[in-house]
Every structure is written in C-alpha cells, then in structure tokens.
Tab-separated table of N, CA and C in Angstrom:
chain	number	residue	atom	x	y	z
A	20	MET	N	-11.556	1.207	-15.113
A	20	MET	CA	-12.020	2.429	-14.498
A	20	MET	C	-12.857	3.202	-15.512
A	21	ASP	N	-13.803	3.913	-15.003
A	21	ASP	CA	-14.778	4.625	-15.820
A	21	ASP	C	-14.584	6.142	-15.673
A	22	LEU	N	-14.580	6.860	-16.786
A	22	LEU	CA	-14.380	8.314	-16.764
A	22	LEU	C	-15.468	9.017	-15.966
A	23	LYS	N	-16.717	8.603	-16.121
A	23	LYS	CA	-17.814	9.243	-15.388
A	23	LYS	C	-17.618	9.080	-13.879
A	24	LEU	N	-17.225	7.905	-13.445
A	24	LEU	CA	-16.968	7.657	-12.025
A	24	LEU	C	-15.840	8.567	-11.527
A	25	PHE	N	-14.791	8.702	-12.317
A	25	PHE	CA	-13.674	9.563	-11.931
A	25	PHE	C	-14.131	11.013	-11.787
A	26	VAL	N	-14.923	11.486	-12.736
A	26	VAL	CA	-15.437	12.859	-12.682
A	26	VAL	C	-16.304	13.042	-11.432
A	27	ASP	N	-17.140	12.067	-11.130
A	27	ASP	CA	-17.995	12.146	-9.940
A	27	ASP	C	-17.164	12.200	-8.652
A	28	MET	N	-16.130	11.382	-8.579
A	28	MET	CA	-15.283	11.368	-7.386
A	28	MET	C	-14.496	12.680	-7.286
A	29	PHE	N	-14.047	13.212	-8.410
A	29	PHE	CA	-13.362	14.508	-8.434
A	29	PHE	C	-14.303	15.591	-7.916
A	30	ALA	N	-15.537	15.585	-8.391
A	30	ALA	CA	-16.528	16.599	-8.001
A	30	ALA	C	-16.813	16.563	-6.508
A	31	GLU	N	-16.755	15.395	-5.907
A	31	GLU	CA	-17.038	15.266	-4.471
A	31	GLU	C	-15.997	15.962	-3.598
A	32	LEU	N	-14.855	16.307	-4.161
A	32	LEU	CA	-13.814	17.010	-3.410
A	32	LEU	C	-14.148	18.490	-3.213
A	33	PHE	N	-15.147	18.962	-3.933
A	33	PHE	CA	-15.546	20.363	-3.877
A	33	PHE	C	-16.818	20.493	-3.059
A	34	GLU	N	-16.837	21.445	-2.132
A	34	GLU	CA	-17.992	21.611	-1.255
A	34	GLU	C	-19.005	22.610	-1.793
A	35	GLU	N	-18.553	23.632	-2.490
A	35	GLU	CA	-19.437	24.735	-2.870
A	35	GLU	C	-19.844	24.734	-4.346
A	36	THR	N	-19.130	24.006	-5.174
A	36	THR	CA	-19.384	24.027	-6.608
A	36	THR	C	-20.435	22.979	-6.967
A	37	GLU	N	-21.417	23.383	-7.764
A	37	GLU	CA	-22.479	22.461	-8.185
A	37	GLU	C	-21.894	21.298	-8.987
A	38	LYS	N	-22.404	20.114	-8.722
A	38	LYS	CA	-21.904	18.909	-9.398
A	38	LYS	C	-22.107	18.975	-10.915
A	39	SER	N	-23.115	19.728	-11.349
A	39	SER	CA	-23.389	19.837	-12.787
A	39	SER	C	-22.274	20.571	-13.540
A	40	LYS	N	-21.402	21.275	-12.825
A	40	LYS	CA	-20.288	22.008	-13.439
A	40	LYS	C	-19.150	21.085	-13.865
A	41	PHE	N	-19.174	19.846	-13.398
A	41	PHE	CA	-18.056	18.931	-13.628
A	41	PHE	C	-18.349	17.998	-14.800
A	42	LYS	N	-17.491	18.098	-15.806
A	42	LYS	CA	-17.547	17.245	-16.994
A	42	LYS	C	-16.114	16.855	-17.328
A	43	PRO	N	-15.904	15.833	-18.147
A	43	PRO	CA	-14.530	15.479	-18.512
A	43	PRO	C	-13.744	16.661	-19.090
A	44	SER	N	-14.424	17.537	-19.810
A	44	SER	CA	-13.750	18.662	-20.466
A	44	SER	C	-13.581	19.889	-19.565
A	45	THR	N	-14.038	19.807	-18.314
A	45	THR	CA	-13.932	20.937	-17.392
A	45	THR	C	-12.472	21.270	-17.129
A	46	LYS	N	-12.127	22.537	-17.292
A	46	LYS	CA	-10.789	23.024	-16.951
A	46	LYS	C	-10.808	23.311	-15.448
A	47	PHE	N	-10.261	22.367	-14.688
A	47	PHE	CA	-10.457	22.399	-13.236
A	47	PHE	C	-9.866	23.638	-12.571
A	48	ARG	N	-8.828	24.226	-13.133
A	48	ARG	CA	-8.266	25.448	-12.524
A	48	ARG	C	-9.188	26.649	-12.688
A	49	ASP	N	-10.147	26.566	-13.604
A	49	ASP	CA	-11.107	27.654	-13.810
A	49	ASP	C	-12.236	27.636	-12.783
A	50	ILE	N	-12.321	26.581	-11.987
A	50	ILE	CA	-13.348	26.490	-10.942
A	50	ILE	C	-12.914	27.401	-9.799
A	51	ASP	N	-13.786	28.315	-9.400
A	51	ASP	CA	-13.456	29.295	-8.353
A	51	ASP	C	-12.937	28.633	-7.080
A	52	GLU	N	-13.457	27.486	-6.770
A	52	GLU	CA	-13.117	26.805	-5.516
A	52	GLU	C	-11.760	26.075	-5.587
A	53	TRP	N	-11.179	25.960	-6.776
A	53	TRP	CA	-9.907	25.236	-6.927
A	53	TRP	C	-8.831	25.880	-6.054
A	54	SER	N	-8.051	25.040	-5.383
A	54	SER	CA	-6.955	25.513	-4.544
A	54	SER	C	-5.879	24.435	-4.479
A	55	SER	N	-4.750	24.793	-3.924
A	55	SER	CA	-3.689	23.800	-3.751
A	55	SER	C	-4.135	22.696	-2.791
A	56	PHE	N	-4.987	23.046	-1.834
A	56	PHE	CA	-5.514	22.028	-0.919
A	56	PHE	C	-6.338	20.982	-1.686
A	57	ILE	N	-7.167	21.436	-2.606
A	57	ILE	CA	-7.952	20.481	-3.399
A	57	ILE	C	-7.025	19.673	-4.296
A	58	GLY	N	-5.969	20.294	-4.796
A	58	GLY	CA	-4.972	19.545	-5.570
A	58	GLY	C	-4.389	18.400	-4.762
A	59	LEU	N	-4.061	18.668	-3.502
A	59	LEU	CA	-3.562	17.605	-2.622
A	59	LEU	C	-4.637	16.550	-2.371
A	60	SER	N	-5.876	16.993	-2.279
A	60	SER	CA	-6.998	16.051	-2.100
A	60	SER	C	-7.152	15.146	-3.310
A	61	VAL	N	-6.923	15.683	-4.505
A	61	VAL	CA	-6.968	14.869	-5.730
A	61	VAL	C	-5.889	13.795	-5.666
A	62	ILE	N	-4.673	14.188	-5.285
A	62	ILE	CA	-3.573	13.228	-5.175
A	62	ILE	C	-3.919	12.124	-4.176
A	63	ALA	N	-4.486	12.499	-3.032
A	63	ALA	CA	-4.868	11.508	-2.016
A	63	ALA	C	-5.988	10.604	-2.505
A	64	MET	N	-6.984	11.181	-3.184
A	64	MET	CA	-8.103	10.394	-3.700
A	64	MET	C	-7.620	9.363	-4.725
A	65	VAL	N	-6.743	9.789	-5.619
A	65	VAL	CA	-6.224	8.880	-6.653
A	65	VAL	C	-5.417	7.755	-6.010
A	66	ASP	N	-4.636	8.084	-4.993
A	66	ASP	CA	-3.847	7.070	-4.288
A	66	ASP	C	-4.758	6.076	-3.579
A	67	GLU	N	-5.756	6.586	-2.875
A	67	GLU	CA	-6.647	5.726	-2.097
A	67	GLU	C	-7.555	4.869	-2.972
A	68	LYS	N	-8.177	5.479	-3.976
A	68	LYS	CA	-9.181	4.773	-4.776
A	68	LYS	C	-8.588	3.929	-5.901
A	69	PHE	N	-7.440	4.368	-6.439
A	69	PHE	CA	-6.895	3.697	-7.626
A	69	PHE	C	-5.497	3.145	-7.412
A	70	ASN	N	-4.931	3.373	-6.221
A	70	ASN	CA	-3.596	2.902	-5.905
A	70	ASN	C	-2.567	3.399	-6.932
A	71	VAL	N	-2.700	4.666	-7.300
A	71	VAL	CA	-1.815	5.302	-8.270
A	71	VAL	C	-1.174	6.512	-7.604
A	72	LYS	N	0.122	6.666	-7.787
A	72	LYS	CA	0.854	7.798	-7.222
A	72	LYS	C	0.874	8.943	-8.235
A	73	MET	N	-0.020	9.896	-8.043
A	73	MET	CA	-0.059	11.092	-8.883
A	73	MET	C	0.822	12.139	-8.213
A	74	THR	N	1.471	12.972	-9.006
A	74	THR	CA	2.351	14.002	-8.456
A	74	THR	C	1.786	15.398	-8.708
A	75	GLY	N	2.351	16.362	-8.027
A	75	GLY	CA	1.989	17.742	-8.291
A	75	GLY	C	2.295	18.115	-9.735
A	76	GLY	N	3.372	17.566	-10.273
A	76	GLY	CA	3.713	17.792	-11.674
A	76	GLY	C	2.639	17.276	-12.616
A	77	ASP	N	2.057	16.130	-12.282
A	77	ASP	CA	0.963	15.588	-13.098
A	77	ASP	C	-0.199	16.570	-13.135
A	78	ILE	N	-0.506	17.166	-11.993
A	78	ILE	CA	-1.614	18.121	-11.929
A	78	ILE	C	-1.266	19.389	-12.698
A	79	ARG	N	-0.029	19.870	-12.538
A	79	ARG	CA	0.378	21.080	-13.261
A	79	ARG	C	0.328	20.895	-14.768
A	80	GLU	N	0.631	19.692	-15.244
A	80	GLU	CA	0.639	19.408	-16.677
A	80	GLU	C	-0.760	19.197	-17.242
A	81	SER	N	-1.740	19.012	-16.389
A	81	SER	CA	-3.110	18.725	-16.810
A	81	SER	C	-3.920	20.006	-16.923
A	82	ILE	N	-4.869	19.982	-17.832
A	82	ILE	CA	-5.764	21.123	-18.022
A	82	ILE	C	-7.192	20.745	-17.649
A	83	THR	N	-7.628	19.580	-18.082
A	83	THR	CA	-9.006	19.148	-17.839
A	83	THR	C	-9.045	17.965	-16.874
A	84	ILE	N	-10.236	17.678	-16.398
A	84	ILE	CA	-10.418	16.509	-15.538
A	84	ILE	C	-10.062	15.237	-16.314
A	85	GLU	N	-10.401	15.210	-17.583
A	85	GLU	CA	-10.067	14.037	-18.400
A	85	GLU	C	-8.553	13.856	-18.517
A	86	ASP	N	-7.793	14.931	-18.544
A	86	ASP	CA	-6.330	14.817	-18.555
A	86	ASP	C	-5.850	14.081	-17.304
A	87	LEU	N	-6.424	14.425	-16.150
A	87	LEU	CA	-6.067	13.743	-14.903
A	87	LEU	C	-6.427	12.263	-14.978
A	88	PHE	N	-7.617	11.976	-15.493
A	88	PHE	CA	-8.075	10.603	-15.657
A	88	PHE	C	-7.091	9.803	-16.522
A	89	ASN	N	-6.644	10.415	-17.624
A	89	ASN	CA	-5.719	9.726	-18.524
A	89	ASN	C	-4.371	9.449	-17.861
A	90	ILE	N	-3.940	10.321	-16.988
A	90	ILE	CA	-2.695	10.079	-16.232
A	90	ILE	C	-2.878	8.867	-15.328
A	91	VAL	N	-4.026	8.796	-14.660
A	91	VAL	CA	-4.296	7.646	-13.785
A	91	VAL	C	-4.292	6.358	-14.603
A	92	LEU	N	-4.941	6.369	-15.755
A	92	LEU	CA	-4.969	5.179	-16.615
A	92	LEU	C	-3.555	4.768	-17.016
A	93	LYS	N	-2.747	5.744	-17.381
A	93	LYS	CA	-1.384	5.475	-17.843
A	93	LYS	C	-0.524	4.886	-16.735
A	94	LYS	N	-0.778	5.289	-15.497
A	94	LYS	CA	0.047	4.839	-14.374
A	94	LYS	C	-0.442	3.537	-13.743
A	95	GLN	N	-1.597	3.061	-14.136
A	95	GLN	CA	-2.118	1.831	-13.533
A	95	GLN	C	-1.357	0.629	-14.021
C-alpha cells in the first residue's frame, strides 16, 4: 500500500475541503469539515479497500493522516 494513495482516498471522503489541504502530516481533526460521520466513513473505507478493521479507538489515538495509514499497515 502506498501512503499517497491512502491520503488521496482519505481526501475523497471530504466534499468541501480542497484536496491540496491533505498531506500525510495533516492533523485531520483540524479540518473544519471533520465530523464523527467522516470518522465512520474512514472506518468503512479502510474495511472496504484494505480489508482492515479499524476502530473508533484507532481514530481517537491518531493525530495525522499518516498515523491512520500506519495503523492500517500494522493491522494488515
């Protein structure tokens, strides 16, 4: 799996935020559009695309998009 691909797929979950705002180091909770609904969408996307069961706890423990990516790598 590729970090850039993960960031791109993460960015696609947001409708109003410019794609240029998303980088591995982006603190996703700082994005105005971030919500619990998008958090659930992240969990669903990771399950569907990577066959990995991410939890709400995984998201709470993460700060950046790269942190989420590393959790997916660890669980594969």
